[in-house]
Amino acid sequence: MKAWVNGEFLPEEQVRVSLLSHSFSRGSAIFETFDVTETARGPALFRPDAHVERFINSAEALHVPLPAGKEELIDILKTAVRTNSMSSGGVKLFAYYSEPEFRLIPKERSAKLAVFCFELSGIFGEGCGESTKPLTAGMSTIRKSSPSFLPVHAKACGLYVGGFLALSEAVEQGYDDVIMLDELGFVAEGAVKNVFFVKDGAVITPKLRNVLPGITRNSVIEVARGLDLPLAETDVTPEQALASDEAFYTGTHIRVCPIRSIDGKEIGAACPGPVTGNIRAALNNAYAGRDERYESWLTYIG
Ligand code: PMP
């Protein structure tokens, strides 16, 4: 697939940054990932405005001046999807400094934009789409950063070292995925996923304090309301997580992904449980354009 870089389409392997660039050496690049979903009206970007708003917030948090505004960014994404003739898949948007820079504060503050399109199956296998297979999760000893240390609500490359280490620890212990706690000991999120729990029919998810404001987290809250399910954003203790009847991760490409066990303890009798199944079906309908209540979430490419 061809990458869009500052107004030009290039073969992906020709996109370069200096190893001395601020984005590489200090981890200051910011990014956003979008889902291209198949609908009866052709391919559509799922909630690109919400993703682009988060991208703009990430840029502000990292002091990266963006060379384009919201509408222009959405147009660039649509052009990249169209040029690569995608019917579904993923799109990754970056803003970054590409040139050599030794200073801690970059002198030349002109950020570039790059857009990469990719097929999901090649990268994530069965790990994304309408019916992701249930995962085992382990709670890591590595805590999620607090907003008083780092801008945890931003998607900046340097912020992902913590999640990378936490996930590595869980995988080394034999789990598929990880649940990170925050500095107070409450459940925060996965390395690149938000997390939800169900107890006695009620859905809970950790407050936004320490977690990325996931677009899918927000979509799940909306569809749960549409299903008249009780839902609360609240502090969740590890004990509550372990005692839940159902648990699931959320993310742009995985959508709703059931959690089968936590720290080796089976969660619920069936996986996915009934509430997870209903939320997943409702969200899949929204992605596919089958529920007109969520029609505004789709931006058609055609
Ligand atoms: N938390 C983190 C740290 C993430 O990187 C992601 C992926 N963007 C998520 C949660 C899920 O967010 P979204 O639903 O917007 O993909």
Tab-separated table of C-alpha atoms and ligand atoms in Angstrom:
chain	number	residue	atom	x	y	z
A	1	MET	CA	0.000	0.000	0.000
A	2	LYS	CA	1.120	3.543	-0.636
A	3	ALA	CA	1.773	5.938	2.217
A	4	TRP	CA	0.589	9.538	2.098
A	5	VAL	CA	3.400	11.809	3.343
A	6	ASN	CA	2.936	15.567	3.478
A	7	GLY	CA	0.807	15.649	0.331
A	8	GLU	CA	2.629	12.977	-1.700
A	9	PHE	CA	1.996	9.273	-2.144
A	10	LEU	CA	5.142	7.165	-1.663
A	11	PRO	CA	5.908	3.460	-1.482
A	12	GLU	CA	5.842	2.705	2.261
A	13	GLU	CA	9.483	1.619	2.392
A	14	GLN	CA	10.574	5.027	1.108
A	15	VAL	CA	9.171	6.910	4.105
A	16	ARG	CA	12.132	7.895	6.288
A	17	VAL	CA	12.932	9.759	9.481
A	18	SER	CA	16.374	10.468	10.907
A	19	LEU	CA	17.417	8.310	13.883
A	20	LEU	CA	18.447	11.631	15.404
A	21	SER	CA	14.986	13.111	14.966
A	22	HIS	CA	13.133	14.236	18.068
A	23	SER	CA	10.296	11.856	17.220
A	24	PHE	CA	12.612	8.838	17.208
A	25	SER	CA	15.133	9.759	19.887
A	26	ARG	CA	12.660	11.326	22.351
A	27	GLY	CA	9.494	9.427	21.384
A	28	SER	CA	7.519	12.595	20.641
A	29	ALA	CA	5.626	11.418	17.532
A	30	ILE	CA	1.884	11.324	17.998
A	31	PHE	CA	-0.476	9.002	16.196
A	32	GLU	CA	-4.027	7.795	15.773
A	33	THR	CA	-5.451	4.562	14.392
A	34	PHE	CA	-8.682	4.381	12.383
A	35	ASP	CA	-10.867	1.489	11.295
A	36	VAL	CA	-12.156	1.200	7.739
A	37	THR	CA	-15.306	-0.861	7.973
A	38	GLU	CA	-17.351	-2.621	5.292
A	39	THR	CA	-20.929	-1.458	4.931
A	40	ALA	CA	-23.704	-1.968	2.383
A	41	ARG	CA	-22.822	1.513	1.077
A	42	GLY	CA	-19.141	0.648	0.634
A	43	PRO	CA	-16.145	1.273	2.882
A	44	ALA	CA	-16.481	3.830	5.679
A	45	LEU	CA	-14.206	5.293	8.329
A	46	PHE	CA	-15.604	4.581	11.796
A	47	ARG	CA	-15.912	7.766	13.900
A	48	PRO	CA	-13.027	9.605	12.188
A	49	ASP	CA	-14.071	12.912	13.762
A	50	ALA	CA	-13.696	11.504	17.291
A	51	HIS	CA	-10.310	9.990	16.390
A	52	VAL	CA	-9.112	13.216	14.763
A	53	GLU	CA	-10.242	15.232	17.805
A	54	ARG	CA	-8.167	12.910	20.006
A	55	PHE	CA	-5.240	13.356	17.564
A	56	ILE	CA	-5.536	17.136	17.910
A	57	ASN	CA	-5.613	16.761	21.720
A	58	SER	CA	-2.517	14.536	21.569
A	59	ALA	CA	-0.759	17.195	19.469
A	60	GLU	CA	-1.603	19.856	22.048
A	61	ALA	CA	-0.407	17.656	24.914
A	62	LEU	CA	2.943	17.039	23.161
A	63	HIS	CA	3.268	20.636	21.837
A	64	VAL	CA	3.316	19.370	18.241
A	65	PRO	CA	2.040	22.034	15.816
A	66	LEU	CA	-0.241	20.325	13.302
A	67	PRO	CA	-0.053	21.481	9.686
A	68	ALA	CA	-3.739	20.629	9.059
A	69	GLY	CA	-7.061	21.029	10.866
A	70	LYS	CA	-9.862	18.548	11.524
A	71	GLU	CA	-11.692	18.673	8.172
A	72	GLU	CA	-8.471	18.595	6.174
A	73	LEU	CA	-7.188	15.615	8.186
A	74	ILE	CA	-10.384	13.667	7.497
A	75	ASP	CA	-10.073	14.479	3.777
A	76	ILE	CA	-6.458	13.226	3.798
A	77	LEU	CA	-7.564	9.959	5.424
A	78	LYS	CA	-10.326	9.477	2.841
A	79	THR	CA	-7.877	10.143	0.004
A	80	ALA	CA	-5.417	7.589	1.402
A	81	VAL	CA	-8.154	4.924	1.742
A	82	ARG	CA	-9.440	5.638	-1.780
A	83	THR	CA	-5.983	5.642	-3.364
A	84	ASN	CA	-5.200	2.281	-1.781
A	85	SER	CA	-8.600	0.872	-2.890
A	86	MET	CA	-9.302	-0.387	0.616
A	87	SER	CA	-12.626	-2.072	1.315
A	88	SER	CA	-11.737	-2.573	5.001
A	89	GLY	CA	-8.655	-2.418	7.217
A	90	GLY	CA	-6.664	-0.015	9.343
A	91	VAL	CA	-5.237	3.447	8.836
A	92	LYS	CA	-2.489	4.959	10.973
A	93	LEU	CA	-1.926	8.716	11.037
A	94	PHE	CA	1.299	10.199	12.458
A	95	ALA	CA	2.558	13.704	13.154
A	96	TYR	CA	6.308	13.753	13.675
A	97	TYR	CA	9.566	15.632	13.406
A	98	SER	CA	11.695	13.920	10.775
A	99	GLU	CA	14.954	15.902	10.830
A	100	PRO	CA	18.043	15.522	13.075
A	101	GLU	CA	17.648	17.314	16.408
A	102	PHE	CA	19.927	17.002	19.443
A	103	ARG	CA	18.055	19.416	21.710
A	104	LEU	CA	15.426	18.250	24.176
A	105	ILE	CA	13.091	20.951	22.913
A	106	PRO	CA	13.036	20.878	19.102
A	107	LYS	CA	14.164	24.182	17.586
A	108	GLU	CA	12.512	23.636	14.226
A	109	ARG	CA	8.892	22.946	15.073
A	110	SER	CA	7.483	21.892	11.756
A	111	ALA	CA	5.794	18.550	12.040
A	112	LYS	CA	5.128	16.267	9.075
A	113	LEU	CA	2.027	14.161	8.586
A	114	ALA	CA	2.039	10.592	7.331
A	115	VAL	CA	-0.796	8.146	6.711
A	116	PHE	CA	-0.296	4.388	6.363
A	117	CYS	CA	-3.020	1.966	5.285
A	118	PHE	CA	-2.851	-1.708	6.193
A	119	GLU	CA	-4.817	-4.943	6.121
A	120	LEU	CA	-5.861	-6.147	9.559
A	121	SER	CA	-5.712	-9.900	8.979
A	122	GLY	CA	-2.029	-9.819	8.056
A	123	ILE	CA	-1.133	-8.104	11.317
A	124	PHE	CA	-3.660	-9.244	13.902
A	125	GLY	CA	-4.931	-12.541	12.438
A	126	GLU	CA	-8.116	-13.510	14.289
A	127	GLY	CA	-7.487	-10.761	16.821
A	128	CYS	CA	-9.809	-8.198	15.298
A	129	GLY	CA	-13.178	-7.719	13.632
A	130	GLU	CA	-16.689	-8.893	14.446
A	131	SER	CA	-15.933	-11.953	16.571
A	132	THR	CA	-12.516	-11.822	18.194
A	133	LYS	CA	-11.640	-14.958	20.101
A	134	PRO	CA	-11.732	-14.779	23.924
A	135	LEU	CA	-8.440	-13.909	25.611
A	136	THR	CA	-6.784	-14.790	28.886
A	137	ALA	CA	-5.538	-11.754	30.819
A	138	GLY	CA	-2.927	-11.361	33.525
A	139	MET	CA	-2.573	-8.382	35.861
A	140	SER	CA	0.871	-6.880	35.482
A	141	THR	CA	3.174	-5.578	38.206
A	142	ILE	CA	3.878	-2.580	35.958
A	143	ARG	CA	1.455	0.212	36.742
A	144	LYS	CA	-0.216	2.574	34.307
A	145	SER	CA	1.324	6.050	34.528
A	146	SER	CA	-0.566	8.684	36.402
A	147	PRO	CA	-1.712	11.893	34.664
A	148	SER	CA	0.495	13.776	37.142
A	149	PHE	CA	3.573	12.105	35.553
A	150	LEU	CA	2.678	11.943	31.882
A	151	PRO	CA	-0.163	13.010	29.557
A	152	VAL	CA	-1.817	9.580	29.699
A	153	HIS	CA	-4.781	10.747	27.614
A	154	ALA	CA	-2.552	11.363	24.580
A	155	LYS	CA	-1.421	8.872	21.964
A	156	ALA	CA	2.304	9.639	21.834
A	157	CYS	CA	4.837	6.986	20.828
A	158	GLY	CA	7.001	7.458	23.938
A	159	LEU	CA	4.049	6.719	26.230
A	160	TYR	CA	3.781	3.154	24.945
A	161	VAL	CA	6.936	1.844	26.661
A	162	GLY	CA	4.909	1.109	29.822
A	163	GLY	CA	2.235	-0.863	27.977
A	164	PHE	CA	4.875	-2.718	25.951
A	165	LEU	CA	6.652	-3.825	29.149
A	166	ALA	CA	3.420	-4.733	30.939
A	167	LEU	CA	2.173	-6.806	27.996
A	168	SER	CA	5.586	-8.489	27.655
A	169	GLU	CA	5.436	-9.484	31.320
A	170	ALA	CA	1.928	-10.964	30.944
A	171	VAL	CA	2.834	-12.840	27.744
A	172	GLU	CA	5.992	-14.235	29.378
A	173	GLN	CA	3.721	-15.564	32.146
A	174	GLY	CA	1.602	-17.356	29.553
A	175	TYR	CA	-1.352	-14.947	29.250
A	176	ASP	CA	-2.681	-13.594	25.957
A	177	ASP	CA	-3.033	-10.046	27.227
A	178	VAL	CA	-2.623	-7.751	30.197
A	179	ILE	CA	-4.623	-5.661	32.648
A	180	MET	CA	-2.674	-2.769	34.165
A	181	LEU	CA	-3.527	-1.199	37.522
A	182	ASP	CA	-3.121	2.504	38.206
A	183	GLU	CA	-0.879	4.013	40.873
A	184	LEU	CA	-3.692	3.758	43.446
A	185	GLY	CA	-4.137	0.037	42.761
A	186	PHE	CA	-7.407	0.319	40.818
A	187	VAL	CA	-7.860	-1.375	37.440
A	188	ALA	CA	-6.795	0.953	34.606
A	189	GLU	CA	-6.716	-0.657	31.151
A	190	GLY	CA	-4.946	-3.070	28.826
A	191	ALA	CA	-1.733	-2.085	27.033
A	192	VAL	CA	-3.700	-0.854	23.996
A	193	LYS	CA	-7.273	-1.634	25.028
A	194	ASN	CA	-9.848	-0.371	27.515
A	195	VAL	CA	-11.540	-2.854	29.786
A	196	PHE	CA	-15.113	-3.457	30.991
A	197	PHE	CA	-16.657	-5.793	33.574
A	198	VAL	CA	-20.207	-7.079	34.084
A	199	LYS	CA	-21.676	-8.007	37.480
A	200	ASP	CA	-25.321	-8.972	38.015
A	201	GLY	CA	-26.255	-7.477	34.641
A	202	ALA	CA	-24.600	-4.082	35.321
A	203	VAL	CA	-21.625	-2.888	33.272
A	204	ILE	CA	-18.687	-1.011	34.823
A	205	THR	CA	-15.510	0.453	33.375
A	206	PRO	CA	-12.660	2.380	35.027
A	207	LYS	CA	-12.999	6.159	35.151
A	208	LEU	CA	-11.044	8.164	32.594
A	209	ARG	CA	-8.524	9.407	35.228
A	210	ASN	CA	-5.632	7.134	34.161
A	211	VAL	CA	-6.842	5.588	30.942
A	212	LEU	CA	-6.865	6.542	27.296
A	213	PRO	CA	-10.286	7.932	26.336
A	214	GLY	CA	-10.908	5.063	23.937
A	215	ILE	CA	-13.279	5.807	21.088
A	216	THR	CA	-14.572	2.219	21.336
A	217	ARG	CA	-14.968	2.670	25.110
A	218	ASN	CA	-17.197	5.636	24.325
A	219	SER	CA	-19.073	3.717	21.584
A	220	VAL	CA	-19.706	0.835	24.008
A	221	ILE	CA	-21.063	3.264	26.606
A	222	GLU	CA	-23.429	4.648	23.937
A	223	VAL	CA	-24.628	1.260	22.685
A	224	ALA	CA	-25.060	-0.007	26.268
A	225	ARG	CA	-27.328	3.003	26.893
A	226	GLY	CA	-29.189	2.132	23.680
A	227	LEU	CA	-29.691	-1.381	25.104
A	228	ASP	CA	-30.928	0.082	28.441
A	229	LEU	CA	-28.094	-1.590	30.316
A	230	PRO	CA	-27.016	-0.042	33.614
A	231	LEU	CA	-23.467	1.286	33.147
A	232	ALA	CA	-21.102	3.163	35.452
A	233	GLU	CA	-17.641	4.695	35.018
A	234	THR	CA	-16.157	3.983	38.397
A	235	ASP	CA	-13.113	2.838	40.369
A	236	VAL	CA	-12.746	-0.917	39.868
A	237	THR	CA	-10.668	-2.934	42.336
A	238	PRO	CA	-8.732	-6.044	41.206
A	239	GLU	CA	-11.021	-8.077	43.520
A	240	GLN	CA	-14.114	-6.743	41.718
A	241	ALA	CA	-12.518	-7.602	38.366
A	242	LEU	CA	-11.829	-11.168	39.504
A	243	ALA	CA	-15.357	-11.564	40.893
A	244	SER	CA	-17.068	-10.283	37.734
A	245	ASP	CA	-19.523	-12.418	35.728
A	246	GLU	CA	-18.123	-11.190	32.389
A	247	ALA	CA	-15.204	-9.081	31.242
A	248	PHE	CA	-14.182	-7.677	27.877
A	249	TYR	CA	-11.627	-5.458	26.199
A	250	THR	CA	-12.461	-2.734	23.708
A	251	GLY	CA	-10.390	-1.199	20.911
A	252	THR	CA	-10.749	0.230	17.420
A	253	HIS	CA	-9.990	-3.003	15.538
A	254	ILE	CA	-10.848	-5.619	18.173
A	255	ARG	CA	-14.172	-3.830	18.892
A	256	VAL	CA	-15.442	-5.983	21.819
A	257	CYS	CA	-13.126	-8.833	22.775
A	258	PRO	CA	-14.244	-11.213	25.561
A	259	ILE	CA	-11.860	-11.980	28.447
A	260	ARG	CA	-12.006	-15.658	29.388
A	261	SER	CA	-9.913	-15.548	32.562
A	262	ILE	CA	-7.945	-13.115	34.715
A	263	ASP	CA	-4.808	-14.308	36.510
A	264	GLY	CA	-5.903	-17.871	35.724
A	265	LYS	CA	-9.380	-17.473	37.297
A	266	GLU	CA	-12.200	-18.257	34.854
A	267	ILE	CA	-14.627	-15.329	34.453
A	268	GLY	CA	-18.266	-16.438	34.266
A	269	ALA	CA	-19.767	-19.697	33.078
A	270	ALA	CA	-19.825	-18.937	29.357
A	271	CYS	CA	-17.500	-16.762	27.317
A	272	PRO	CA	-18.627	-14.478	25.787
A	273	GLY	CA	-21.345	-14.001	28.388
A	274	PRO	CA	-24.812	-12.720	27.405
A	275	VAL	CA	-24.207	-9.020	28.143
A	276	THR	CA	-20.868	-9.002	26.288
A	277	GLY	CA	-22.557	-10.793	23.376
A	278	ASN	CA	-25.379	-8.228	23.205
A	279	ILE	CA	-23.017	-5.255	23.356
A	280	ARG	CA	-20.763	-6.811	20.734
A	281	ALA	CA	-23.694	-7.481	18.371
A	282	ALA	CA	-24.957	-3.900	18.810
A	283	LEU	CA	-21.497	-2.452	18.165
A	284	ASN	CA	-20.992	-4.683	15.113
A	285	ASN	CA	-24.303	-3.385	13.743
A	286	ALA	CA	-23.067	0.178	14.210
A	287	TYR	CA	-19.773	-0.619	12.410
A	288	ALA	CA	-21.657	-2.204	9.524
A	289	GLY	CA	-24.165	0.657	9.165
A	290	ARG	CA	-27.048	-1.642	10.170
A	291	ASP	CA	-28.376	0.644	12.935
A	292	GLU	CA	-29.505	4.087	11.853
A	293	ARG	CA	-29.119	5.452	15.412
A	294	TYR	CA	-25.367	5.307	14.856
A	295	GLU	CA	-25.301	6.334	11.199
A	296	SER	CA	-23.434	9.550	12.059
A	297	TRP	CA	-20.480	7.393	13.205
A	298	LEU	CA	-19.756	6.410	9.608
A	299	THR	CA	-17.924	8.566	7.059
A	300	TYR	CA	-18.264	6.913	3.670
A	301	ILE	CA	-15.262	6.863	1.377
A	302	GLY	CA	-17.146	6.722	-1.922
B	1	PMP	N1	-5.879	2.311	25.671
B	1	PMP	C1	-4.720	2.515	25.013
B	1	PMP	C2	-3.487	2.804	25.795
B	1	PMP	C3	-4.676	2.438	23.607
B	1	PMP	O1	-3.543	2.633	22.940
B	1	PMP	C4	-5.870	2.140	22.903
B	1	PMP	C5	-5.849	2.042	21.399
B	1	PMP	N2	-6.000	3.292	20.809
B	1	PMP	C6	-7.057	1.970	23.629
B	1	PMP	C7	-7.027	2.055	25.016
B	1	PMP	C8	-8.372	1.737	22.918
B	1	PMP	O2	-8.744	2.935	22.278
B	1	PMP	P1	-9.665	2.940	20.967
B	1	PMP	O3	-10.936	2.320	21.342
B	1	PMP	O4	-9.802	4.381	20.631
B	1	PMP	O5	-8.925	2.158	19.930
